[in-house]
Every structure is written in C-alpha cells, then in structure tokens.
Amino acid sequence: MTDDLPPSPALLPAGLSDLLPPDAENEAASVAALMEVFASHGYERVKPPLLEFEDGLFAGAGAATAEQTFRLMDPESQRMMGLRADTTPQVARIASTRLAAAPRPLRLSYAGQCLRVRGSQLAPDRQIAQAGIELIGPDSPAADAEIVLVGAAALAALGLARVSFDLTLPSLVPLLLEDAGMSGPARAALARALDRKDAHEVARHGGALAPVLTDLLMAAGPADRALGALTEAALPPPARALAERLAATIAALRARAPELRLTVDPVEFRGFRYETGISVTVYAPGRNGELGRGGRYMVNEAEPATGLTLYPDAIIRCCPPRPGRPRCYVPWGAPDDAAARLRRQGFATVASLDPAPQDALAEARRLACTHILRDGAALKLPSETSPLRPPAGGEGGARGEAVGG
Amino acid sequence: MTAPYPAAALEPEATGPVVLALPKGRILAECGDLLAHAGIHPAADYADEDSRRLRFPTDDPGLDIVRVRPFDVATFVAFGAAHIGVCGADVLMEFDYPELYAPLDLGIGRCRVSVAEPAETALAGDDPARWSRVRVATKYPNIARRHFAQRGVQTDVVHLNGAMELAPGLGLARLIVDLVQTGSTLKANGLVETEVIADVTSRLVVNRTALKTRPEAIGAWIARFRDALAQRAHG
C-alpha cells in the first residue's frame, strides 16, 4: 500500500480535452460555416453512426484505418464493432449501398468526431473533428480540381485566404518500385528513405532508380518546377499517365483559381494509404500542421471517388479570433419584451434570478457581461482596470475568461 | 483546448527569418567551414561555447541561427521551432520523427553507432545467437531496442546520458550501444567494439511543413548548402 494522492478529477485520458466557453461555441459556429459552403456547392449532408461493425468499417478503402480504430464487442449481436477513426470509409459505404442508385456525380458532405487509438507527436489529439466532402463517380481532372476549390472556398469563409494545397501522387512511388522489380527488405528500406526524404539513404538503397528518385525528391516545391521535373524524368508508362493527370489537374485549378498557392511533392505517399490517384494536403503558412487532407480512392473497389476532409480543430487555431456574442445582464424585474428585443439584436441575455436588491453593475461584471439592461436598452459597462478577471472577491462560479463584446 | 499559439497565420505572409538549428559541441566546429562556403556569416560569438547567447543573427536578415544540444536539433526542427538544422544521422535514427526530411548528407561529423562490450566477455565465447534478452546501457534506447529486436532479442535498456563506458565494468549492463569516433575511449576503458549498427554523418534536416509552406525560401537554402558541398569537394 502506498499513500499516493488520487488522480485529479480534472485529468482526462491522454489526447482528449474539454472545450470550454467560448471555444466550444466557436467550434460549432466554424463547423457550421464550413458545412454551409459545402451545402452551397451542392454537397448534401449525411450522418453515419459513430460505431459500426468492423467488417463494414474496414472494407475496401477503410482497411487502412484498422490499426487506428478503437474496437468493442456488441453484446447484442456478439460481433466486433469499431469507433470510426475516419469518416470517408463510412461515406463510401453509404454511397455503394443505400445510395447506390442515386445519380452520379454524387456529392455528399459530413461533419463529426472521430477517435484514434494513438495521436501523433505533432498532433497528439485522439479525438478529431472532421468536416468534409466526397465526390463519387467521376474520375477526371475537373473532379480533382472541384474538391480543392470547394475546400479553398470553405476555408476562405473562415477568413483563411492564404492556405496552400500540396498535391501528391501516392501511387507513383509504389509504381516505380514495382516497375523496377524491387521487393522485400530492399523495397521497404527504399520506401522508408523516400518517406523521410533522406537523399543519402535513397542513393544507397535506390539501385538503378536512385537518379530518377533523387531528382523527384529534390523537385518537391512550387507546382511548376515540380511538374517540370516530372516531365523530364524517365517514367514507365503508368507513372507517366499519373504525371500527365497531375498536370491536367493543375491546369484545371489554374484556370479557375489562378491565385491559389499550389505545391507538388511527387514522391510523397503518406496518409491513410487508401488514396489511389492525386492526393492533397492543406497547409497554412507559418503553421506546423495540416488543416486537411484528401484525395482519390475507390469506393467498394469499383467506383472512382475523391474527397477532402478538413480538420476544424487545426483550422480554428489558425483563424482570426471570432468576435464573441455580447452579453447583457438583465436585472430582476426588467420587462421580458426588452430582453427579447436584445436577443433579436444578437445579444446573449443573462437574467438575474435573485429578487433581493443588489449592486446590478457589480453583478453584471461578476458574470462577465459586457452590457447591462437600463431603461429598455443595452448599456455598455464602463471599462474596468483589469478586463481579464472578475473583480476580487468574486465567488465560486465566476468565469475566468473574458467574453469579447 | 490547448493554449493558443501566437497567431502567425494571421500575418499576410510568413515573412519571419528562417531559423537554422546547429548542434553544440563536436560538430559545431566542422559546420563553420560549410557555413562559410554557403555564404552564411553568423554573429562572431556563435561558435563560442561560453557565450550565453543562444540565438544569433547572421549577415542575412532572412536567416537566424540557434545553438542547441545535438539531440535537441531534431526536436526543434520536427516541431517547427527551427526550419532547418544540422543533425547527426544517429539522432535521426533514434527519434525517427516523421516530420523531418533529410535532403542532404553534409559528410561532416563522421562516426558510427556501435555495440561494445568488455574485452574479456567478447572473447569468452558466449554465443549471442542463444540470448533471449540482454541488458544494454545507452543514450540511444530506440536504436538499441530495434537492433536487438531484429534478431529476436529483447533489450533491457539502462538509459544513460554519458559515461556509458563505465557501465559494463561496474555491473550496470552487459553491453553498451554508443557513438564511436576513433575507439580510443572504448580502449581506455577495456571495451571492444563488436558490431557497427550504422555509419553516421551529419545531415541537413528540414521541417516538412516549412518545406511545403515556404518552398521557395527553404528550397533556396537547400540549394545553397548543396552548392557549398560541391565547392568544398572541388576545392
């Protein structure tokens, strides 16, 4: 027996966190703004369940998420279920089953939470919000371009105009390795060296492929330069077709959004590894992390599809702060219609529940209000010396954070 | 929610200087020559280990240098605190950060990560193929575990930060896994090198996101270091 202190009741499992005011409201509003842009481009919302049978979850495109999925047993059916680690495989299942007869191109959107067994070093969260679109049916540069453009429009709606899209060809490296007849440990060592862009190791393990792989490795960067390197590289026909598809997609994007920042990384092949054609990762300048990820995959191993998943948690950290709702204190006995009018004007009204006479101004401050109801109108509270804290002596329940007005 | 970072993304364009992380100690002296060839002239006290300063401007307003412990170069660059860095391949192997790219072998800081043990046990004919576990003193717990796991041996790691060579003699561990340059420290402590796990040189490392979001600036620095390597090779 030891006398260790019990863990703090506030401690959560690693990678999970509470969202408090005003962050929780901000998240909901941001997700709503993203979904509004998706809906306005014709993407209709679906809502798959949090849990489903693992054989459904890991079928086809979902196989890549198996190692990141929490599992539990359904006492009802005695079958294993998984908590989704990614929403795309669920939307793919819907498209190939319940919506199999819906006309193509099928445009679907979704927003929800996912759980992962492990966080990464850079993004330790194990619960991840996703908001995304899937475009099922067409296999064309126009479709690849559309998901990037809709994604850019959604981010712009949140005030993120300067994002960059990194286009990759996850199947290019496997194709080249296949074509060169590489297999076993040599192939694994080379794939790893390429993943880490370790030029020394690529040269060491690359064999006959080393020169072309090194050229492509160094070509990562602005789209035009990388496309040039891909054009010059000696590629086998299937890889050449991929490179041409990339060029066509970039041309389609340039035609419709010439100001969009595009980079290309020909040898990158990260992600959930179900992507089959052009993939895309969204970055914000100056931020270490991804705002979203997407790309081409196969629905039910039969139907081509592409999609983009945005990560609202990462996006919100990059966004300009949203103005909070102004809060107006309503003293005891104030007329109901005055408070209702303020709510219609966008105020949050904070009603007094205490008929005893009190210092209404001090009470409004203690409850972090920005305004007080006086003579039927909202009166802005005179500013205080310390805007970030409630006045000294504030009792339990006083909120520590300021609510902007 | 994590406490918010400074909102760098709100700036119209990420225009801050590129931060280059250099390792303190042995490699720093070898870096000087390379920096000169790359046309980088840092503030004079950057190589002075007694200087209290940790961040140094250079003659190029677009480049700052930070000086950190060799193991920390990888961490600074992986998390984006520094954008590029000079880092031993041993450190890259140990941390295995997926956020780090290593586009150039700088050919400096040449050494190896090796297994060593007391001369007497090495000669005693104890067959390593029969081991199921082994106790190893090292500052590279991941490299040691991976190396022995490959041959089906579990590793009990004794994680030390220095003076590994003392461990076998004092009964702390049977073997050590350590960086070996000339082998004279091993010899002085009665150890012999029994196996080379990897040959090591220093690499130019780059943060993955920095390469994606500032491809022009980061690409230009990679090119300058590559040219500096070529110059050094020819003259």
XYZ file of C-alpha atoms in Angstrom:
640
model
C 0.000 0.000 0.000
C 1.218 3.479 -0.774
C -0.234 6.834 0.071
C -0.198 8.209 -3.469
C -2.674 11.006 -3.974
C -5.712 10.067 -6.089
C -5.562 11.464 -9.617
C -7.090 14.897 -10.092
C -10.755 14.619 -11.171
C -9.938 17.064 -13.963
C -7.403 14.717 -15.573
C -8.610 13.233 -18.860
C -7.133 10.310 -20.803
C -4.183 11.311 -22.992
C -5.151 13.169 -26.145
C -8.679 14.099 -25.024
C -9.780 17.526 -23.860
C -12.768 19.599 -22.790
C -13.778 22.562 -24.902
C -14.917 25.436 -22.682
C -16.641 28.735 -23.460
C -16.068 30.447 -25.771
C -14.120 27.751 -27.690
C -16.956 25.219 -27.862
C -19.352 27.721 -29.399
C -16.624 28.921 -31.736
C -16.028 25.358 -32.913
C -19.710 24.741 -33.585
C -20.028 28.030 -35.485
C -16.899 27.337 -37.536
C -18.055 23.849 -38.481
C -21.455 25.309 -39.422
C -19.740 27.884 -41.649
C -17.696 25.162 -43.410
C -20.797 22.989 -43.885
C -22.715 25.952 -45.271
C -20.122 26.402 -48.040
C -20.196 22.661 -48.796
C -24.005 22.719 -48.970
C -23.992 25.790 -51.205
C -21.826 23.863 -53.709
C -24.375 21.058 -53.864
C -22.829 18.688 -51.319
C -25.680 17.098 -49.357
C -25.104 16.125 -45.767
C -25.076 12.558 -44.463
C -24.630 11.398 -40.879
C -23.149 7.939 -40.402
C -23.144 6.495 -36.859
C -20.150 6.708 -34.504
C -19.945 2.927 -34.232
C -20.443 0.238 -36.789
C -19.449 -3.373 -37.420
C -15.735 -3.574 -38.059
C -16.079 -5.658 -41.213
C -18.116 -2.800 -42.690
C -15.762 -0.132 -41.376
C -12.611 -1.823 -42.691
C -13.971 -2.955 -46.064
C -12.234 -1.538 -49.142
C -10.964 1.966 -48.500
C -11.367 1.512 -44.736
C -8.716 -1.220 -44.341
C -6.053 1.433 -43.856
C -7.773 2.754 -40.700
C -7.863 -0.613 -38.885
C -4.759 -0.042 -36.774
C -6.072 3.336 -35.569
C -9.543 2.124 -34.584
C -10.880 1.527 -31.067
C -12.905 -1.684 -31.007
C -15.567 -3.058 -28.714
C -17.911 -6.014 -28.818
C -21.629 -5.617 -29.459
C -23.281 -7.652 -26.649
C -26.408 -7.767 -28.794
C -25.055 -9.373 -31.972
C -21.765 -10.698 -30.477
C -19.925 -9.068 -33.371
C -16.956 -6.697 -33.166
C -17.644 -3.019 -33.707
C -15.245 -0.163 -34.375
C -15.420 3.510 -33.389
C -14.718 5.378 -36.594
C -11.178 6.725 -36.980
C -12.076 8.449 -40.253
C -15.425 9.276 -41.839
C -14.557 8.755 -45.517
C -14.897 4.925 -45.448
C -18.369 5.294 -43.912
C -19.485 7.724 -46.613
C -18.042 5.341 -49.206
C -20.145 2.541 -47.691
C -23.270 4.689 -47.875
C -22.530 5.593 -51.494
C -22.090 1.964 -52.512
C -25.106 0.594 -50.613
C -28.043 2.822 -49.658
C -27.204 5.440 -52.298
C -26.020 3.013 -54.986
C -28.906 4.039 -57.211
C -28.533 7.802 -56.609
C -27.456 9.705 -59.738
C -23.746 10.339 -60.269
C -21.780 12.508 -59.717
C -22.880 12.029 -56.109
C -21.869 14.919 -53.851
C -22.001 14.220 -50.102
C -20.769 16.119 -47.046
C -20.392 15.260 -43.370
C -19.215 16.666 -40.046
C -18.488 14.740 -36.888
C -15.975 13.438 -34.391
C -13.546 10.571 -34.876
C -11.440 8.657 -32.363
C -7.960 7.289 -32.924
C -6.022 4.817 -30.851
C -2.864 6.934 -30.988
C -2.172 10.587 -31.553
C 0.922 11.622 -33.482
C 3.793 13.520 -31.972
C 2.777 16.723 -33.700
C -0.989 16.309 -33.241
C -1.437 14.382 -30.002
C -5.238 14.595 -30.050
C -7.045 11.271 -30.140
C -10.454 12.789 -30.740
C -10.506 14.624 -34.038
C -13.263 16.714 -35.544
C -13.762 16.251 -39.277
C -15.803 18.213 -41.789
C -15.572 17.028 -45.344
C -16.893 16.374 -48.805
C -16.880 13.328 -51.066
C -17.397 13.447 -54.825
C -18.328 9.974 -56.038
C -18.490 8.815 -59.646
C -16.361 10.957 -61.957
C -12.652 10.252 -62.463
C -11.449 13.454 -64.100
C -9.164 16.457 -63.549
C -12.308 18.594 -63.199
C -13.461 16.478 -60.235
C -9.997 16.600 -58.619
C -9.993 20.373 -59.055
C -13.507 20.794 -57.654
C -12.736 19.373 -54.209
C -9.698 21.669 -53.896
C -11.717 24.715 -54.975
C -14.633 23.956 -52.641
C -12.146 23.351 -49.811
C -10.479 26.701 -50.523
C -13.875 28.434 -50.542
C -14.788 26.862 -47.182
C -11.509 27.998 -45.603
C -11.943 31.477 -47.083
C -15.353 31.653 -45.378
C -13.494 31.381 -42.065
C -11.064 34.132 -43.057
C -8.232 31.808 -44.104
C -7.332 33.150 -47.509
C -3.658 32.246 -47.588
C -3.639 28.494 -47.455
C -1.602 26.249 -49.709
C -2.517 22.934 -51.266
C 0.205 20.321 -51.589
C -0.618 17.864 -54.369
C 0.892 14.403 -54.251
C 0.796 11.136 -56.188
C 0.754 8.420 -53.502
C 0.755 5.624 -56.072
C 3.748 6.944 -58.061
C 6.469 5.552 -55.785
C 4.867 2.080 -55.494
C 4.509 2.037 -59.299
C 8.185 2.903 -59.801
C 9.309 0.299 -57.269
C 7.039 -2.277 -58.889
C 8.359 -1.444 -62.354
C 11.958 -1.798 -61.180
C 11.123 -5.213 -59.728
C 12.047 -4.229 -56.184
C 10.619 -6.303 -53.357
C 11.212 -7.434 -49.801
C 13.545 -5.643 -47.393
C 15.254 -3.594 -50.142
C 11.905 -2.138 -51.168
C 10.955 -1.447 -47.541
C 14.260 0.333 -46.881
C 13.902 2.463 -50.007
C 10.263 3.328 -49.286
C 11.257 4.447 -45.819
C 14.133 6.555 -47.137
C 11.745 8.204 -49.608
C 9.198 8.838 -46.874
C 11.827 10.688 -44.825
C 13.268 12.368 -47.933
C 16.660 11.080 -46.856
C 18.717 11.629 -50.004
C 21.700 9.712 -48.654
C 19.626 6.602 -47.936
C 17.725 6.893 -51.237
C 21.049 6.877 -53.082
C 22.191 3.905 -51.016
C 19.095 1.726 -51.452
C 17.815 3.052 -54.787
C 19.924 0.993 -57.172
C 19.045 1.806 -60.769
C 16.172 4.011 -59.593
C 18.398 6.239 -57.469
C 18.976 9.024 -60.048
C 15.321 9.438 -61.019
C 14.137 9.198 -57.397
C 16.716 11.747 -56.246
C 15.614 14.150 -58.983
C 11.966 13.771 -57.981
C 12.873 14.116 -54.306
C 14.553 17.447 -54.948
C 11.667 18.604 -57.131
C 9.242 18.974 -54.208
C 8.132 22.581 -54.106
C 6.254 25.101 -56.248
C 3.950 23.318 -58.685
C 5.536 24.484 -61.928
C 9.068 23.470 -61.020
C 7.922 20.046 -59.806
C 5.860 19.483 -62.957
C 8.953 20.315 -64.999
C 10.967 17.697 -63.132
C 8.211 15.117 -63.646
C 8.158 15.861 -67.380
C 11.912 15.371 -67.669
C 12.076 12.242 -65.518
C 12.277 8.848 -67.217
C 8.999 7.264 -66.117
C 7.380 3.964 -67.110
C 4.002 4.404 -68.928
C 1.635 4.010 -65.925
C 3.691 6.544 -63.949
C 3.778 8.838 -66.981
C -0.033 8.708 -67.100
C -0.198 9.741 -63.432
C 2.148 12.663 -64.059
C 0.036 13.802 -67.008
C -3.097 13.588 -64.891
C -1.422 15.788 -62.284
C -0.522 18.350 -64.943
C -4.123 18.362 -66.212
C -5.483 18.827 -62.683
C -3.123 21.740 -62.035
C -4.142 23.310 -65.339
C -7.809 22.964 -64.339
C -7.088 24.610 -60.979
C -5.022 27.422 -62.512
C -7.801 28.167 -64.994
C -10.382 28.636 -62.251
C -8.276 29.959 -59.360
C -5.031 31.459 -60.657
C -4.123 32.927 -57.238
C -4.316 29.593 -55.373
C -0.976 28.509 -53.854
C -0.113 25.046 -55.165
C 2.893 22.903 -54.350
C 3.704 19.429 -55.621
C 5.592 16.669 -53.886
C 5.993 13.823 -56.392
C 7.430 11.189 -54.042
C 5.215 11.773 -51.014
C 2.921 8.837 -50.244
C 1.597 9.463 -46.742
C -1.893 9.435 -45.343
C -4.288 6.612 -44.724
C -2.859 4.879 -47.783
C -6.153 4.234 -49.436
C -5.569 7.042 -51.903
C -5.088 5.877 -55.476
C -4.618 8.954 -57.663
C -3.992 12.596 -56.876
C -3.995 13.423 -53.183
C -3.940 16.790 -51.480
C -2.856 18.161 -48.107
C -3.866 21.618 -46.896
C -1.371 23.827 -45.058
C -1.448 27.314 -43.586
C 1.754 29.358 -43.873
C 3.598 29.645 -40.572
C 1.679 26.763 -39.004
C 3.194 23.440 -38.218
C 0.416 21.030 -39.037
C -2.191 20.085 -41.566
C -5.578 21.748 -41.966
C -6.987 18.943 -44.045
C -6.258 16.048 -46.311
C -7.957 14.382 -49.202
C -7.579 12.575 -52.460
C -8.738 9.976 -54.837
C -9.812 6.490 -53.746
C -12.016 3.627 -54.873
C -15.481 3.026 -53.437
C -16.042 -0.683 -52.891
C -13.045 -1.349 -55.190
C -15.265 -0.489 -58.133
C -16.260 3.161 -58.306
C -13.843 6.089 -58.509
C -14.248 8.863 -55.939
C -12.379 11.792 -54.492
C -12.841 13.839 -51.346
C -11.404 16.335 -48.905
C -11.546 16.212 -45.103
C -10.910 19.416 -43.175
C -9.789 19.356 -39.525
C -11.758 22.077 -37.700
C -9.561 21.891 -34.553
C -6.434 22.803 -36.515
C -8.308 25.321 -38.656
C -9.710 27.206 -35.649
C -6.215 27.604 -34.201
C -5.203 29.420 -37.412
C -8.297 31.595 -37.782
C -8.624 35.186 -36.745
C -10.486 35.203 -33.406
C -14.247 35.399 -33.896
C -15.993 38.156 -32.026
C -17.924 36.661 -29.106
C -21.634 37.315 -28.607
C -22.125 40.437 -26.448
C -23.630 39.506 -23.061
C -26.218 41.769 -21.464
C -27.127 41.484 -17.788
C -30.885 41.695 -17.167
C -31.649 42.827 -13.579
C -34.509 41.235 -11.630
C -37.917 42.503 -12.722
C -36.828 44.004 -16.066
C -39.538 43.661 -18.722
C -39.393 40.418 -20.724
C -40.022 42.114 -24.072
C -36.934 44.343 -23.650
C -34.746 41.261 -23.130
C -36.390 39.509 -26.106
C -35.632 42.552 -28.275
C -31.952 42.420 -27.237
C -31.764 38.712 -28.136
C -33.132 39.517 -31.568
C -30.336 42.102 -31.899
C -27.762 39.373 -31.249
C -27.187 39.814 -27.510
C -26.996 36.946 -25.078
C -29.190 37.981 -22.142
C -28.142 36.917 -18.650
C -31.148 37.166 -16.361
C -30.917 37.803 -12.623
C -32.574 35.030 -10.604
C -32.396 36.869 -7.298
C -35.218 39.246 -6.262
C -33.130 40.645 -3.381
C -31.821 44.157 -4.113
C -28.169 44.109 -5.168
C -25.484 46.095 -6.946
C -26.540 45.235 -10.508
C -23.403 46.722 -12.057
C -21.090 44.613 -9.902
C -23.214 41.552 -10.548
C -23.042 42.133 -14.324
C -19.255 42.335 -14.118
C -19.026 39.225 -11.945
C -20.920 37.277 -14.587
C -18.595 38.539 -17.348
C -21.290 40.603 -19.059
C -20.358 43.361 -21.483
C -23.630 45.263 -21.196
C -26.453 45.853 -18.729
C -30.135 46.421 -19.460
C -31.037 50.011 -18.450
C -34.239 51.794 -19.457
C -35.086 49.193 -22.086
C -31.680 49.351 -23.862
C -28.296 47.712 -23.554
C -25.804 49.995 -21.850
C -22.141 49.143 -22.326
C -20.417 48.545 -18.988
C -17.817 51.176 -18.175
C -14.383 49.610 -18.617
C -12.605 48.264 -15.572
C -8.950 48.241 -14.638
C -8.474 44.523 -15.228
C -10.625 43.382 -18.110
C -9.472 39.760 -17.921
C -10.612 38.914 -14.395
C -13.831 39.289 -12.480
C -13.480 41.751 -9.577
C -11.704 40.461 -6.476
C -13.976 38.568 -4.120
C -15.945 37.035 -6.980
C -17.422 33.882 -5.537
C -17.339 30.360 -6.914
C -18.740 30.117 -10.411
C -17.150 33.353 -11.603
C -15.757 32.663 -15.042
C -12.077 33.252 -15.569
C -12.110 34.169 -19.220
C -13.265 37.365 -20.789
C -16.080 37.269 -23.285
C -15.358 39.739 -26.043
C -18.099 42.150 -26.988
C -8.264 23.109 -25.919
C -4.533 23.769 -25.935
C -3.443 27.277 -25.105
C -3.387 29.259 -28.354
C -0.125 29.764 -30.213
C 0.885 33.194 -31.396
C -1.249 33.698 -34.454
C 1.493 33.610 -37.082
C -1.052 32.559 -39.677
C -2.782 35.899 -39.352
C 0.180 37.622 -40.929
C -0.392 38.128 -44.610
C 2.659 36.018 -45.417
C 5.117 34.136 -43.233
C 7.983 36.569 -43.592
C 9.958 35.853 -40.408
C 13.552 34.720 -40.788
C 14.321 31.077 -41.471
C 15.768 29.584 -38.287
C 18.757 27.236 -38.649
C 19.477 24.978 -35.644
C 23.107 23.957 -35.121
C 24.361 21.368 -32.639
C 26.627 22.470 -29.797
C 29.937 20.719 -29.351
C 31.903 18.470 -31.666
C 30.018 19.165 -34.903
C 29.787 22.937 -34.486
C 33.453 23.467 -35.368
C 33.057 21.392 -38.529
C 29.980 23.422 -39.500
C 31.954 26.670 -39.699
C 33.692 25.773 -42.937
C 30.406 24.666 -44.529
C 28.590 27.825 -43.459
C 31.361 29.932 -44.976
C 31.067 28.061 -48.290
C 27.285 28.578 -48.172
C 27.882 32.311 -47.702
C 26.464 32.405 -44.170
C 28.282 34.701 -41.765
C 26.783 34.464 -38.280
C 27.488 36.819 -35.379
C 31.061 36.156 -34.201
C 30.196 34.588 -30.851
C 28.072 31.777 -32.307
C 30.940 29.296 -32.045
C 31.942 30.464 -28.573
C 30.627 27.799 -26.197
C 30.962 30.267 -23.307
C 28.642 32.802 -24.890
C 25.337 32.944 -23.037
C 23.509 33.849 -26.178
C 21.503 31.013 -27.796
C 20.123 32.795 -30.831
C 22.399 34.571 -33.279
C 21.639 36.820 -36.226
C 23.581 36.408 -39.450
C 24.548 38.923 -42.113
C 21.433 37.730 -43.966
C 18.302 39.187 -42.338
C 16.408 36.162 -43.662
C 18.393 33.687 -41.539
C 18.889 33.298 -37.771
C 20.930 30.613 -36.055
C 20.061 28.871 -32.794
C 22.565 26.704 -30.955
C 21.118 23.732 -29.070
C 22.165 20.278 -27.851
C 22.709 17.811 -30.712
C 19.705 15.675 -29.674
C 17.518 18.772 -29.489
C 18.227 19.887 -33.073
C 15.916 17.122 -34.283
C 13.182 18.141 -31.830
C 13.405 21.877 -32.626
C 13.130 21.194 -36.353
C 10.465 18.454 -36.063
C 8.161 20.788 -34.148
C 8.836 23.697 -36.469
C 10.589 25.897 -33.882
C 13.550 25.865 -36.285
C 13.005 25.332 -40.000
C 16.298 23.718 -40.962
C 19.083 22.184 -38.930
C 22.283 20.175 -38.896
C 21.778 16.869 -37.193
C 23.629 13.557 -36.894
C 22.085 10.520 -38.572
C 22.301 8.823 -35.136
C 19.834 11.367 -33.721
C 17.511 10.919 -36.722
C 17.600 7.135 -36.235
C 16.894 7.449 -32.527
C 13.930 9.833 -32.731
C 12.601 8.768 -36.106
C 10.473 11.936 -36.399
C 8.169 11.657 -39.427
C 8.175 15.480 -39.646
C 11.869 15.612 -40.519
C 13.251 15.447 -44.013
C 16.972 14.880 -44.595
C 17.643 16.135 -48.125
C 21.450 16.423 -47.872
C 24.296 14.377 -46.448
C 26.778 17.012 -45.256
C 29.609 14.497 -44.840
C 30.762 16.024 -41.536
C 30.791 14.547 -38.048
C 31.781 11.139 -39.362
C 31.476 8.357 -36.752
C 29.410 5.226 -36.084
C 26.863 3.813 -33.674
C 28.300 0.578 -32.358
C 27.864 -2.201 -29.850
C 30.765 -2.636 -27.433
C 31.498 -4.914 -24.522
C 34.391 -5.756 -22.176
C 37.246 -7.486 -23.991
C 37.062 -10.487 -21.664
C 33.345 -11.295 -22.289
C 33.769 -10.693 -26.015
C 36.423 -13.374 -26.108
C 34.677 -15.769 -23.730
C 32.718 -17.425 -26.487
C 29.240 -16.549 -25.179
C 27.109 -17.124 -28.289
C 24.786 -14.111 -28.870
C 22.510 -16.309 -31.010
C 21.386 -18.060 -27.800
C 20.322 -14.859 -25.995
C 16.679 -14.108 -25.367
C 17.342 -10.812 -23.607
C 20.254 -8.519 -22.996
C 20.906 -5.536 -20.727
C 22.306 -2.543 -22.572
C 23.491 0.834 -21.307
C 22.994 3.550 -23.914
C 21.773 7.023 -24.730
C 20.030 5.504 -27.772
C 17.243 3.335 -26.264
C 15.267 3.100 -29.514
C 18.237 2.240 -31.712
C 19.358 -0.422 -29.217
C 15.882 -1.963 -28.903
C 15.345 -2.029 -32.667
C 18.764 -3.503 -33.345
C 18.392 -6.419 -30.951
C 14.684 -6.938 -31.720
C 15.642 -7.618 -35.357
C 17.473 -10.729 -34.230
C 14.771 -11.711 -31.746
C 16.454 -10.428 -28.594
C 14.653 -8.305 -26.000
C 16.540 -5.328 -24.628
C 16.522 -4.101 -21.042
C 17.712 -0.555 -21.573
C 19.624 1.363 -18.929
C 19.239 4.897 -20.229
C 22.342 6.980 -19.502
C 23.320 10.411 -20.761
C 27.071 9.936 -20.654
C 29.974 7.792 -19.409
C 28.414 4.676 -20.954
C 31.866 3.091 -20.975
C 31.720 2.681 -17.190
C 28.532 0.606 -17.242
C 29.834 -2.904 -18.056
C 32.762 -2.707 -15.644
C 30.500 -1.645 -12.767
C 27.894 -4.314 -13.491
C 25.235 -1.915 -14.768
C 24.863 -3.612 -18.148
C 26.465 -6.324 -20.228
C 26.847 -4.216 -23.371
C 26.809 -0.610 -24.419
C 25.460 0.969 -27.607
C 27.243 4.245 -28.192
C 28.732 6.659 -30.681
C 32.284 5.682 -31.628
C 34.624 8.065 -33.418
C 38.164 6.691 -33.017
C 37.568 3.949 -30.479
C 40.174 5.321 -28.059
C 37.650 5.898 -25.230
C 36.460 2.306 -25.557
C 40.013 1.039 -25.466
C 40.924 3.138 -22.434
C 38.023 1.522 -20.577
C 38.795 -2.055 -21.591
C 35.951 -2.341 -24.120
C 35.999 -3.672 -27.673
C 33.683 -2.730 -30.499
C 31.859 -5.916 -31.528
C 29.399 -4.644 -34.088
C 28.675 -1.496 -36.121
C 24.939 -0.696 -36.163
C 25.217 2.260 -38.531
C 27.735 4.642 -40.027
C 26.877 8.202 -39.143
C 27.357 11.574 -40.801
C 25.536 14.822 -40.218
C 22.546 15.652 -42.394
C 20.850 18.858 -43.326
C 17.345 18.385 -41.915
C 14.252 20.302 -42.932
C 10.841 20.634 -41.305
C 8.214 19.008 -43.505
C 5.595 21.745 -43.158
C 8.148 24.523 -43.693
C 9.182 22.871 -46.959
C 5.525 22.726 -48.027
C 4.507 26.229 -46.999
C 7.708 28.163 -47.773
C 9.045 26.094 -50.661
C 10.945 28.973 -52.285
C 12.858 30.068 -49.165
C 13.599 26.587 -47.830
C 14.415 25.250 -51.298
C 16.897 28.104 -51.791
C 18.705 27.217 -48.552
C 18.904 23.542 -49.505
C 20.371 24.588 -52.864
C 22.939 26.835 -51.162
C 24.098 24.019 -48.896
C 24.250 21.651 -51.878
C 26.408 24.133 -53.798
C 28.594 24.602 -50.725
C 29.146 20.829 -50.577
C 30.104 20.763 -54.259
C 32.520 23.683 -53.778
C 34.125 22.007 -50.810
C 34.511 18.757 -52.745
C 36.287 20.544 -55.601
C 38.482 22.868 -53.694
